[in-house]
C-alpha cells in the first residue's frame, strides 16, 4: 500500500460508545496530524505528532484522545462523543514538523456520525 | 495570525470554459501558499504550491496559480475545465519553520455539460 490509509471509512456510534479511528502512513514521514472537517468550516487542526511526540493540541475536548505508537501509525480514540462531533476526520502526514514547508499528504478520511 | 479567505463558496462553469478560483491571504511575512483539491469521498490532494521565485506556478491536472504580493492573492486558474475537475478546492497558507497550515473554507466547483 502507498500513501495514507484510514480505517474505518465510515463509523456510526452512540454517545456512550468507545471507538477508535486508525491511520497508517507508508511514506516514511516523521509527522502525523488529525484534522476535523465540518461543513462550511475551515479544516480544524486537532493534534500533531512529530517523531511520536505530541507537539500540538488545539484545545480539543478530552473525549478525543490521540495515540501515536510509532511514526507510521496514529489513532484517535473516541468516547462519550456529542452529536456536534459528527464530521469527517482526516489524517495527514508530512516529512517533518520543524522547518517543514507545509506540504501535507492526506488520507481519505473517516466519516463519523454520532447519534 | 495568518488567515485565508476564499470568497466564492460555490462556482458553476461549463465544461471547456476557463476557471479562476480566488484566494486572499493575510500573513506578516512571505507566505508559503498551497492549493489542495478534494474529490467527493476523498481526502485532500496537493495541486500546487508556492514557496519563492517565479510567481506563476504550475501544478498537476493542468492547473496554475499566480502569487500577487501587492494584492495578497493566490488565485487558481485553468484554461479549459473538464467534468472530472468537479470537486472542492482549498487554498492554504503556511510558513517555514512553523507547521501550522491555515486552510480556507473551500470553493465547491460544479461543471455542467
PDB file of C-alpha atoms in Angstrom:
ATOM      1  CA  UNK A   1       0.000   0.000   0.000  1.00  0.00           C
ATOM      2  CA  UNK A   2       1.065   3.550  -0.559  1.00  0.00           C
ATOM      3  CA  UNK A   3       0.182   6.932   0.884  1.00  0.00           C
ATOM      4  CA  UNK A   4      -2.001   7.446   3.922  1.00  0.00           C
ATOM      5  CA  UNK A   5      -4.680   4.900   4.815  1.00  0.00           C
ATOM      6  CA  UNK A   6      -7.536   5.495   7.232  1.00  0.00           C
ATOM      7  CA  UNK A   7      -9.934   2.976   8.770  1.00  0.00           C
ATOM      8  CA  UNK A   8     -12.816   2.751   9.136  1.00  0.00           C
ATOM      9  CA  UNK A   9     -14.102   4.918   6.298  1.00  0.00           C
ATOM     10  CA  UNK A  10     -17.496   5.246   8.000  1.00  0.00           C
ATOM     11  CA  UNK A  11     -18.426   4.972  11.660  1.00  0.00           C
ATOM     12  CA  UNK A  12     -21.748   5.407  13.418  1.00  0.00           C
ATOM     13  CA  UNK A  13     -21.683   5.469  17.194  1.00  0.00           C
ATOM     14  CA  UNK A  14     -23.864   6.338  20.117  1.00  0.00           C
ATOM     15  CA  UNK A  15     -22.875   8.938  22.653  1.00  0.00           C
ATOM     16  CA  UNK A  16     -21.875   6.314  25.211  1.00  0.00           C
ATOM     17  CA  UNK A  17     -19.752   4.185  22.893  1.00  0.00           C
ATOM     18  CA  UNK A  18     -15.981   3.940  22.720  1.00  0.00           C
ATOM     19  CA  UNK A  19     -14.394   3.591  19.306  1.00  0.00           C
ATOM     20  CA  UNK A  20     -11.095   4.334  17.592  1.00  0.00           C
ATOM     21  CA  UNK A  21     -10.008   5.708  14.252  1.00  0.00           C
ATOM     22  CA  UNK A  22      -6.805   4.377  12.757  1.00  0.00           C
ATOM     23  CA  UNK A  23      -4.343   5.971  10.367  1.00  0.00           C
ATOM     24  CA  UNK A  24      -1.286   4.436   8.757  1.00  0.00           C
ATOM     25  CA  UNK A  25       1.228   6.173   6.517  1.00  0.00           C
ATOM     26  CA  UNK A  26       3.593   4.377   4.145  1.00  0.00           C
ATOM     27  CA  UNK A  27       5.606   7.450   3.132  1.00  0.00           C
ATOM     28  CA  UNK A  28       8.382   7.340   5.693  1.00  0.00           C
ATOM     29  CA  UNK A  29       7.237  10.673   7.156  1.00  0.00           C
ATOM     30  CA  UNK A  30       8.049  11.861  10.644  1.00  0.00           C
ATOM     31  CA  UNK A  31       4.970  13.981  11.406  1.00  0.00           C
ATOM     32  CA  UNK A  32       1.309  12.973  11.543  1.00  0.00           C
ATOM     33  CA  UNK A  33      -1.851  15.016  12.055  1.00  0.00           C
ATOM     34  CA  UNK A  34      -5.525  14.765  12.850  1.00  0.00           C
ATOM     35  CA  UNK A  35      -7.856  17.297  11.242  1.00  0.00           C
ATOM     36  CA  UNK A  36     -11.605  17.735  11.662  1.00  0.00           C
ATOM     37  CA  UNK A  37     -13.604  18.740   8.595  1.00  0.00           C
ATOM     38  CA  UNK A  38     -17.117  20.061   9.148  1.00  0.00           C
ATOM     39  CA  UNK A  39     -19.460  21.504   6.559  1.00  0.00           C
ATOM     40  CA  UNK A  40     -18.960  25.214   5.821  1.00  0.00           C
ATOM     41  CA  UNK A  41     -15.968  25.496   8.174  1.00  0.00           C
ATOM     42  CA  UNK A  42     -12.230  25.515   7.505  1.00  0.00           C
ATOM     43  CA  UNK A  43     -10.250  22.433   8.360  1.00  0.00           C
ATOM     44  CA  UNK A  44      -9.527  22.374  12.072  1.00  0.00           C
ATOM     45  CA  UNK A  45      -6.167  21.082  13.196  1.00  0.00           C
ATOM     46  CA  UNK A  46      -6.675  18.847  16.233  1.00  0.00           C
ATOM     47  CA  UNK A  47      -3.362  17.160  17.012  1.00  0.00           C
ATOM     48  CA  UNK A  48       0.150  16.929  15.628  1.00  0.00           C
ATOM     49  CA  UNK A  49       2.736  14.288  16.379  1.00  0.00           C
ATOM     50  CA  UNK A  50       6.367  14.649  15.440  1.00  0.00           C
ATOM     51  CA  UNK A  51       8.600  11.629  15.898  1.00  0.00           C
ATOM     52  CA  UNK A  52       5.864  10.103  18.057  1.00  0.00           C
ATOM     53  CA  UNK A  53       5.703  13.063  20.438  1.00  0.00           C
ATOM     54  CA  UNK A  54       2.648  15.280  20.583  1.00  0.00           C
ATOM     55  CA  UNK A  55       3.654  18.799  19.595  1.00  0.00           C
ATOM     56  CA  UNK A  56       0.275  20.422  19.069  1.00  0.00           C
ATOM     57  CA  UNK A  57      -3.055  20.083  20.830  1.00  0.00           C
ATOM     58  CA  UNK A  58      -5.529  22.713  19.730  1.00  0.00           C
ATOM     59  CA  UNK A  59      -7.816  22.864  22.743  1.00  0.00           C
ATOM     60  CA  UNK A  60      -9.515  19.667  21.720  1.00  0.00           C
ATOM     61  CA  UNK A  61     -12.030  18.218  24.221  1.00  0.00           C
ATOM     62  CA  UNK A  62     -10.736  15.323  26.262  1.00  0.00           C
ATOM     63  CA  UNK A  63     -13.315  12.990  24.739  1.00  0.00           C
ATOM     64  CA  UNK A  64     -10.830  12.836  21.831  1.00  0.00           C
ATOM     65  CA  UNK A  65      -7.636  11.035  22.793  1.00  0.00           C
ATOM     66  CA  UNK A  66      -4.815  10.598  20.266  1.00  0.00           C
ATOM     67  CA  UNK A  67      -2.155   7.922  20.322  1.00  0.00           C
ATOM     68  CA  UNK A  68       0.963   7.587  18.179  1.00  0.00           C
ATOM     69  CA  UNK A  69       2.747   4.296  18.944  1.00  0.00           C
ATOM     70  CA  UNK A  70       5.287   4.773  16.135  1.00  0.00           C
ATOM     71  CA  UNK A  71       5.952   7.130  13.259  1.00  0.00           C
ATOM     72  CA  UNK A  72       3.752   5.139  10.873  1.00  0.00           C
ATOM     73  CA  UNK A  73       0.605   4.790  12.959  1.00  0.00           C
ATOM     74  CA  UNK A  74      -1.790   7.253  14.507  1.00  0.00           C
ATOM     75  CA  UNK A  75      -5.007   6.591  16.394  1.00  0.00           C
ATOM     76  CA  UNK A  76      -7.847   8.776  17.572  1.00  0.00           C
ATOM     77  CA  UNK A  77      -9.726   7.231  20.475  1.00  0.00           C
ATOM     78  CA  UNK A  78     -13.303   8.426  20.857  1.00  0.00           C
ATOM     79  CA  UNK A  79     -15.522   8.223  23.936  1.00  0.00           C
ATOM     80  CA  UNK A  80     -18.736   9.867  25.116  1.00  0.00           C
ATOM     81  CA  UNK A  81     -18.946  11.966  21.986  1.00  0.00           C
ATOM     82  CA  UNK A  82     -21.606  14.565  21.234  1.00  0.00           C
ATOM     83  CA  UNK A  83     -23.719  14.879  18.074  1.00  0.00           C
ATOM     84  CA  UNK A  84     -21.756  18.020  17.120  1.00  0.00           C
ATOM     85  CA  UNK A  85     -18.660  15.824  16.833  1.00  0.00           C
ATOM     86  CA  UNK A  86     -20.118  14.289  13.687  1.00  0.00           C
ATOM     87  CA  UNK A  87     -17.701  15.203  10.904  1.00  0.00           C
ATOM     88  CA  UNK A  88     -15.065  13.902   8.527  1.00  0.00           C
ATOM     89  CA  UNK A  89     -11.822  13.192  10.378  1.00  0.00           C
ATOM     90  CA  UNK A  90      -8.771  13.440   8.210  1.00  0.00           C
ATOM     91  CA  UNK A  91      -5.346  12.075   8.937  1.00  0.00           C
ATOM     92  CA  UNK A  92      -2.326  13.620   7.250  1.00  0.00           C
ATOM     93  CA  UNK A  93       1.416  13.233   7.300  1.00  0.00           C
ATOM     94  CA  UNK A  94       4.402  15.356   6.312  1.00  0.00           C
ATOM     95  CA  UNK A  95       8.129  14.821   6.020  1.00  0.00           C
ATOM     96  CA  UNK A  96       8.953  16.707   9.208  1.00  0.00           C
ATOM     97  CA  UNK A  97       7.321  19.078  11.690  1.00  0.00           C
ATOM     98  CA  UNK A  98      10.137  21.566  12.242  1.00  0.00           C
ATOM     99  CA  UNK A  99      11.150  23.505   9.164  1.00  0.00           C
ATOM    100  CA  UNK A 100       8.549  21.814   7.077  1.00  0.00           C
ATOM    101  CA  UNK A 101       7.050  23.811   4.275  1.00  0.00           C
ATOM    102  CA  UNK A 102       3.506  22.740   4.943  1.00  0.00           C
ATOM    103  CA  UNK A 103       3.040  20.115   2.260  1.00  0.00           C
ATOM    104  CA  UNK A 104       0.620  17.596   3.697  1.00  0.00           C
ATOM    105  CA  UNK A 105      -0.412  14.173   2.453  1.00  0.00           C
ATOM    106  CA  UNK A 106      -3.967  13.264   3.424  1.00  0.00           C
ATOM    107  CA  UNK A 107      -5.868  10.049   3.877  1.00  0.00           C
ATOM    108  CA  UNK A 108      -9.389   9.640   2.540  1.00  0.00           C
ATOM    109  CA  UNK A 109     -10.947  10.360   5.898  1.00  0.00           C
ATOM    110  CA  UNK A 110     -13.247   8.631   8.379  1.00  0.00           C
ATOM    111  CA  UNK A 111     -16.835   9.852   8.270  1.00  0.00           C
ATOM    112  CA  UNK A 112     -18.124   9.842  11.856  1.00  0.00           C
ATOM    113  CA  UNK A 113     -21.784  10.087  12.788  1.00  0.00           C
ATOM    114  CA  UNK A 114     -22.711  10.412  16.449  1.00  0.00           C
ATOM    115  CA  UNK A 115     -26.323   9.568  17.279  1.00  0.00           C
TER     116      UNK A 115
ATOM    117  CA  UNK B   1      -2.253  35.362  12.901  1.00  0.00           C
ATOM    118  CA  UNK B   2      -2.440  34.020   9.397  1.00  0.00           C
ATOM    119  CA  UNK B   3      -5.777  33.685   7.616  1.00  0.00           C
ATOM    120  CA  UNK B   4      -7.168  32.657   4.248  1.00  0.00           C
ATOM    121  CA  UNK B   5     -10.291  33.924   2.501  1.00  0.00           C
ATOM    122  CA  UNK B   6     -11.987  32.144  -0.334  1.00  0.00           C
ATOM    123  CA  UNK B   7     -14.831  34.482  -1.258  1.00  0.00           C
ATOM    124  CA  UNK B   8     -16.681  32.049  -3.507  1.00  0.00           C
ATOM    125  CA  UNK B   9     -18.330  29.149  -1.721  1.00  0.00           C
ATOM    126  CA  UNK B  10     -19.761  27.630  -4.886  1.00  0.00           C
ATOM    127  CA  UNK B  11     -18.906  28.141  -8.571  1.00  0.00           C
ATOM    128  CA  UNK B  12     -20.519  26.615 -11.655  1.00  0.00           C
ATOM    129  CA  UNK B  13     -18.742  26.553 -15.007  1.00  0.00           C
ATOM    130  CA  UNK B  14     -19.426  24.884 -18.317  1.00  0.00           C
ATOM    131  CA  UNK B  15     -17.121  22.126 -19.484  1.00  0.00           C
ATOM    132  CA  UNK B  16     -14.417  23.641 -21.685  1.00  0.00           C
ATOM    133  CA  UNK B  17     -14.729  27.086 -20.137  1.00  0.00           C
ATOM    134  CA  UNK B  18     -11.914  28.764 -18.260  1.00  0.00           C
ATOM    135  CA  UNK B  19     -11.790  28.811 -14.471  1.00  0.00           C
ATOM    136  CA  UNK B  20     -10.441  31.150 -11.840  1.00  0.00           C
ATOM    137  CA  UNK B  21     -10.829  30.480  -8.118  1.00  0.00           C
ATOM    138  CA  UNK B  22      -9.976  33.326  -5.788  1.00  0.00           C
ATOM    139  CA  UNK B  23      -7.865  33.205  -2.678  1.00  0.00           C
ATOM    140  CA  UNK B  24      -6.706  36.043  -0.449  1.00  0.00           C
ATOM    141  CA  UNK B  25      -4.416  35.556   2.498  1.00  0.00           C
ATOM    142  CA  UNK B  26      -3.232  37.505   5.474  1.00  0.00           C
ATOM    143  CA  UNK B  27       0.277  36.881   6.765  1.00  0.00           C
ATOM    144  CA  UNK B  28       3.011  39.149   8.104  1.00  0.00           C
ATOM    145  CA  UNK B  29       5.950  37.716   6.178  1.00  0.00           C
ATOM    146  CA  UNK B  30       6.389  35.896   2.894  1.00  0.00           C
ATOM    147  CA  UNK B  31       3.931  33.047   2.993  1.00  0.00           C
ATOM    148  CA  UNK B  32       4.023  29.573   1.617  1.00  0.00           C
ATOM    149  CA  UNK B  33       0.830  29.089  -0.374  1.00  0.00           C
ATOM    150  CA  UNK B  34      -0.977  25.961  -1.455  1.00  0.00           C
ATOM    151  CA  UNK B  35      -3.984  24.778  -3.360  1.00  0.00           C
ATOM    152  CA  UNK B  36      -5.485  21.420  -2.463  1.00  0.00           C
ATOM    153  CA  UNK B  37      -8.338  19.587  -4.174  1.00  0.00           C
ATOM    154  CA  UNK B  38     -10.832  17.228  -2.564  1.00  0.00           C
ATOM    155  CA  UNK B  39     -12.923  14.989  -4.780  1.00  0.00           C
ATOM    156  CA  UNK B  40     -16.138  13.556  -3.325  1.00  0.00           C
ATOM    157  CA  UNK B  41     -15.408  10.912  -0.707  1.00  0.00           C
ATOM    158  CA  UNK B  42     -11.680  11.538  -0.862  1.00  0.00           C
ATOM    159  CA  UNK B  43      -9.005  13.239   1.178  1.00  0.00           C
ATOM    160  CA  UNK B  44      -7.195  16.379   0.086  1.00  0.00           C
ATOM    161  CA  UNK B  45      -4.568  16.237  -2.649  1.00  0.00           C
ATOM    162  CA  UNK B  46      -1.959  18.912  -3.282  1.00  0.00           C
ATOM    163  CA  UNK B  47      -2.452  20.662  -6.636  1.00  0.00           C
ATOM    164  CA  UNK B  48       0.393  23.143  -6.451  1.00  0.00           C
ATOM    165  CA  UNK B  49       2.484  25.195  -4.068  1.00  0.00           C
ATOM    166  CA  UNK B  50       4.371  28.487  -3.971  1.00  0.00           C
ATOM    167  CA  UNK B  51       7.447  28.931  -1.797  1.00  0.00           C
ATOM    168  CA  UNK B  52       9.514  31.566  -3.605  1.00  0.00           C
ATOM    169  CA  UNK B  53      10.778  32.560  -7.034  1.00  0.00           C
ATOM    170  CA  UNK B  54       8.581  32.664 -10.098  1.00  0.00           C
ATOM    171  CA  UNK B  55       5.178  33.964  -9.064  1.00  0.00           C
ATOM    172  CA  UNK B  56       3.373  31.814 -11.612  1.00  0.00           C
ATOM    173  CA  UNK B  57       3.400  28.192 -10.528  1.00  0.00           C
ATOM    174  CA  UNK B  58       2.276  25.166 -12.445  1.00  0.00           C
ATOM    175  CA  UNK B  59       0.561  22.240 -10.814  1.00  0.00           C
ATOM    176  CA  UNK B  60      -0.958  18.912 -11.625  1.00  0.00           C
ATOM    177  CA  UNK B  61      -4.024  18.358 -13.806  1.00  0.00           C
ATOM    178  CA  UNK B  62      -3.325  21.494 -15.871  1.00  0.00           C
ATOM    179  CA  UNK B  63      -3.817  23.985 -13.034  1.00  0.00           C
ATOM    180  CA  UNK B  64      -1.716  27.060 -12.387  1.00  0.00           C
ATOM    181  CA  UNK B  65      -1.746  29.807  -9.781  1.00  0.00           C
ATOM    182  CA  UNK B  66      -0.260  33.277  -9.567  1.00  0.00           C
ATOM    183  CA  UNK B  67       1.093  34.869  -6.411  1.00  0.00           C
ATOM    184  CA  UNK B  68       0.449  38.612  -6.286  1.00  0.00           C
ATOM    185  CA  UNK B  69       2.038  40.104  -3.204  1.00  0.00           C
ATOM    186  CA  UNK B  70       0.506  43.556  -3.745  1.00  0.00           C
ATOM    187  CA  UNK B  71      -2.983  42.048  -3.695  1.00  0.00           C
ATOM    188  CA  UNK B  72      -2.260  39.312  -1.127  1.00  0.00           C
ATOM    189  CA  UNK B  73      -3.771  36.883  -3.575  1.00  0.00           C
ATOM    190  CA  UNK B  74      -3.031  33.421  -4.903  1.00  0.00           C
ATOM    191  CA  UNK B  75      -5.719  32.679  -7.474  1.00  0.00           C
ATOM    192  CA  UNK B  76      -6.050  29.292  -9.118  1.00  0.00           C
ATOM    193  CA  UNK B  77      -6.674  29.057 -12.866  1.00  0.00           C
ATOM    194  CA  UNK B  78      -7.311  26.503 -15.542  1.00  0.00           C
ATOM    195  CA  UNK B  79      -7.817  27.416 -19.214  1.00  0.00           C
ATOM    196  CA  UNK B  80     -10.316  24.635 -20.006  1.00  0.00           C
ATOM    197  CA  UNK B  81     -12.269  22.790 -17.347  1.00  0.00           C
ATOM    198  CA  UNK B  82     -13.083  19.083 -17.608  1.00  0.00           C
ATOM    199  CA  UNK B  83     -16.042  17.346 -15.963  1.00  0.00           C
ATOM    200  CA  UNK B  84     -13.576  15.469 -13.748  1.00  0.00           C
ATOM    201  CA  UNK B  85     -12.481  18.771 -12.205  1.00  0.00           C
ATOM    202  CA  UNK B  86     -15.734  18.940 -10.226  1.00  0.00           C
ATOM    203  CA  UNK B  87     -14.515  18.929  -6.625  1.00  0.00           C
ATOM    204  CA  UNK B  88     -13.861  21.208  -3.683  1.00  0.00           C
ATOM    205  CA  UNK B  89     -10.765  23.393  -3.785  1.00  0.00           C
ATOM    206  CA  UNK B  90      -8.941  24.648  -0.720  1.00  0.00           C
ATOM    207  CA  UNK B  91      -6.403  27.424  -0.535  1.00  0.00           C
ATOM    208  CA  UNK B  92      -3.947  27.249   2.356  1.00  0.00           C
ATOM    209  CA  UNK B  93      -1.141  29.337   3.828  1.00  0.00           C
ATOM    210  CA  UNK B  94       1.847  28.176   5.821  1.00  0.00           C
ATOM    211  CA  UNK B  95       5.322  29.338   6.761  1.00  0.00           C
ATOM    212  CA  UNK B  96       8.791  27.924   7.069  1.00  0.00           C
ATOM    213  CA  UNK B  97       9.606  26.558  10.461  1.00  0.00           C
ATOM    214  CA  UNK B  98       6.021  26.736  11.602  1.00  0.00           C
ATOM    215  CA  UNK B  99       3.934  23.815  10.628  1.00  0.00           C
ATOM    216  CA  UNK B 100       0.530  25.257  11.375  1.00  0.00           C
ATOM    217  CA  UNK B 101      -1.081  25.436   7.947  1.00  0.00           C
ATOM    218  CA  UNK B 102      -4.276  27.503   7.782  1.00  0.00           C
ATOM    219  CA  UNK B 103      -6.925  26.447   5.301  1.00  0.00           C
ATOM    220  CA  UNK B 104      -9.674  28.444   3.657  1.00  0.00           C
ATOM    221  CA  UNK B 105     -13.283  27.381   3.813  1.00  0.00           C
ATOM    222  CA  UNK B 106     -13.139  25.880   0.320  1.00  0.00           C
ATOM    223  CA  UNK B 107     -14.792  26.551  -3.054  1.00  0.00           C
ATOM    224  CA  UNK B 108     -17.034  23.883  -4.477  1.00  0.00           C
ATOM    225  CA  UNK B 109     -16.761  23.640  -8.254  1.00  0.00           C
ATOM    226  CA  UNK B 110     -19.618  22.275 -10.316  1.00  0.00           C
ATOM    227  CA  UNK B 111     -19.026  21.530 -14.005  1.00  0.00           C
ATOM    228  CA  UNK B 112     -22.008  21.405 -16.345  1.00  0.00           C
ATOM    229  CA  UNK B 113     -22.055  19.908 -19.839  1.00  0.00           C
TER     230      UNK B 113
END
